[in-house]
Structures are given as structure tokens and as C-alpha cells.
Amino acid sequence: MYEYSQSWRKRLRLQTLVDIAREELKSGKEFDEFSEKLDHEMQKRWRLVSGTRKQYLVNVKKILENQFVLAH
């Protein structure tokens, strides 16, 4: 089945952010402590607007809490 490029681009971005978040969690930090770092990464790498960055942070938090699943 074919996917739209926006879908897989979003999935790759989320996977990158989740990987960064998991590394931060391993070091003992809470999500609120490193969410600014994730926000900065999104701004620097992909130049996302603030509304989109907030939505990505919500999605990352849900993925980490096992409410969302990233399908490969």
C-alpha cells in the first residue's frame, strides 16, 4: 500500500524525537525537563512552527506513555 510523503516524514520525525526522549529518560530526567530540548531540535532541524511543535510534543509524550504506537 502506498503512503503519502507527509505521513512517512512525520513518522520519521516522531521516531527521531522519541529516540532523543528515551535517551533523556534513561539519564533520569522527566519529560518536562527535556521537552525544551525537543522543541529546540524541531525548530533547528525542521523549522516547524510553534503549533506543530506543540502537537509533536503531545504525540511524543503519548508514544512514551504507550498510548500511541509508531508503526513501521
XYZ file of N, CA and C in Angstrom:
216
model
N 0.824 -1.169 0.000
C 0.000 0.000 0.000
C 0.880 1.249 0.000
N 0.493 2.246 -0.734
C 1.277 3.465 -0.836
C 0.893 4.450 0.264
N 1.887 5.211 0.691
C 1.651 6.225 1.709
C 1.993 7.588 1.135
N 1.417 8.585 1.723
C 1.769 9.944 1.354
C 3.106 10.309 1.983
N 3.852 11.165 1.297
C 5.164 11.542 1.809
C 5.073 12.254 3.158
N 3.984 12.996 3.393
C 3.823 13.670 4.676
C 3.720 12.662 5.810
N 3.091 11.538 5.556
C 2.902 10.521 6.598
C 4.224 9.918 7.032
N 5.042 9.488 6.081
C 6.286 8.872 6.491
C 7.283 9.897 6.998
N 7.206 11.131 6.502
C 8.069 12.187 7.021
C 7.745 12.456 8.489
N 6.448 12.527 8.798
C 6.020 12.748 10.179
C 6.454 11.584 11.058
N 6.307 10.372 10.558
C 6.706 9.200 11.333
C 8.204 9.203 11.614
N 9.006 9.576 10.624
C 10.453 9.649 10.832
C 10.819 10.722 11.854
N 10.140 11.866 11.773
C 10.389 12.921 12.749
C 10.031 12.470 14.151
N 8.867 11.841 14.283
C 8.450 11.353 15.595
C 9.412 10.305 16.127
N 9.883 9.413 15.257
C 10.825 8.390 15.694
C 12.115 9.016 16.189
N 12.606 10.029 15.503
C 13.812 10.730 15.926
C 13.602 11.375 17.292
N 12.472 12.031 17.468
C 12.180 12.696 18.741
C 12.001 11.684 19.870
N 11.365 10.567 19.586
C 11.188 9.532 20.608
C 12.534 8.940 21.005
N 13.425 8.755 20.055
C 14.765 8.248 20.370
C 15.505 9.211 21.299
N 15.430 10.501 21.005
C 16.063 11.510 21.865
C 15.423 11.480 23.247
N 14.097 11.391 23.291
C 13.383 11.391 24.569
C 13.741 10.165 25.402
N 13.854 9.022 24.779
C 14.209 7.801 25.529
C 15.613 7.889 26.112
N 16.530 8.497 25.377
C 17.883 8.701 25.909
C 17.846 9.618 27.134
N 17.044 10.651 27.060
C 16.913 11.573 28.188
C 16.253 10.885 29.382
N 15.264 10.035 29.119
C 14.607 9.306 30.203
C 15.569 8.337 30.881
N 16.455 7.730 30.095
C 17.454 6.823 30.667
C 18.388 7.549 31.620
N 18.632 8.824 31.337
C 19.526 9.597 32.203
C 18.818 10.095 33.461
N 17.514 9.777 33.594
C 16.788 10.096 34.816
C 16.012 11.398 34.797
N 15.881 12.010 33.641
C 15.145 13.270 33.552
C 13.660 13.006 33.324
N 12.841 13.954 33.716
C 11.406 13.901 33.470
C 11.111 14.556 32.122
N 9.939 14.262 31.557
C 9.588 14.775 30.232
C 9.609 16.301 30.191
N 9.090 16.945 31.226
C 9.045 18.409 31.245
C 10.434 19.026 31.249
N 11.413 18.300 31.778
C 12.777 18.811 31.845
C 13.456 18.844 30.482
N 13.136 17.890 29.619
C 13.807 17.861 28.318
C 12.896 18.206 27.147
N 11.660 18.590 27.423
C 10.766 18.957 26.317
C 11.263 20.213 25.593
N 11.944 21.091 26.304
C 12.529 22.275 25.662
C 13.624 21.867 24.679
N 14.380 20.842 25.030
C 15.419 20.342 24.117
C 14.782 19.783 22.847
N 13.676 19.035 23.007
C 12.972 18.503 21.839
C 12.420 19.632 20.980
N 11.879 20.653 21.634
C 11.343 21.804 20.916
C 12.445 22.481 20.103
N 13.609 22.639 20.707
C 14.738 23.264 20.019
C 15.184 22.418 18.821
N 15.207 21.089 18.996
C 15.573 20.203 17.889
C 14.615 20.348 16.713
N 13.311 20.422 17.009
C 12.322 20.561 15.938
C 12.478 21.896 15.219
N 12.778 22.929 15.988
C 12.942 24.251 15.399
C 14.199 24.303 14.541
N 15.276 23.696 15.038
C 16.553 23.741 14.340
C 16.573 22.824 13.109
N 16.120 21.585 13.262
C 16.202 20.610 12.172
C 15.173 20.840 11.079
N 13.917 21.065 11.482
C 12.835 21.053 10.509
C 12.111 22.392 10.378
N 12.486 23.359 11.192
C 11.877 24.700 11.152
C 10.349 24.639 11.245
N 9.884 23.845 12.183
C 8.449 23.712 12.382
C 7.906 24.912 13.150
N 6.672 25.294 12.868
C 6.044 26.407 13.570
C 5.633 25.937 14.964
N 5.358 26.886 15.857
C 5.134 26.552 17.262
C 3.930 25.634 17.466
N 2.857 25.819 16.737
C 1.688 24.952 16.882
C 1.992 23.508 16.523
N 2.762 23.321 15.468
C 3.144 21.973 15.050
C 4.096 21.353 16.060
N 5.014 22.143 16.587
C 5.951 21.636 17.598
C 5.201 21.175 18.848
N 4.198 21.930 19.250
C 3.406 21.541 20.431
C 2.694 20.223 20.184
N 2.143 20.051 18.981
C 1.463 18.804 18.651
C 2.431 17.630 18.639
N 3.626 17.832 18.122
C 4.632 16.776 18.120
C 5.005 16.406 19.551
N 5.125 17.398 20.440
C 5.454 17.104 21.838
C 4.349 16.285 22.497
N 3.100 16.608 22.205
C 1.977 15.825 22.733
C 2.054 14.397 22.213
N 2.335 14.244 20.934
C 2.435 12.909 20.340
C 3.592 12.111 20.929
N 4.736 12.753 21.131
C 5.888 12.066 21.719
C 5.552 11.599 23.129
N 4.908 12.459 23.894
C 4.536 12.085 25.264
C 3.577 10.892 25.262
N 2.624 10.879 24.341
C 1.684 9.761 24.253
C 2.390 8.477 23.820
N 3.356 8.589 22.931
C 4.115 7.413 22.499
C 4.900 6.844 23.675
N 5.514 7.719 24.456
C 6.287 7.262 25.603
C 5.394 6.633 26.675
N 4.152 7.068 26.759
C 3.202 6.513 27.725
C 2.433 5.330 27.143
N 2.831 4.861 25.968
C 2.217 3.727 25.270
C 0.749 3.957 24.925
N 0.372 5.201 24.690
C -0.977 5.498 24.220
C -1.031 5.529 22.701
N 0.096 5.824 22.067
C 0.245 5.777 20.618
C 1.333 4.765 20.287
N 1.252 4.192 19.096
C 2.271 3.276 18.628
C 2.739 3.736 17.259
N 4.041 3.786 17.079
C 4.593 4.098 15.761
C 4.694 2.795 14.974
N 3.978 2.700 13.888
C 4.023 1.511 13.044
C 5.162 1.643 12.052
N 5.839 0.550 11.813
C 6.954 0.567 10.865
C 6.522 -0.001 9.553
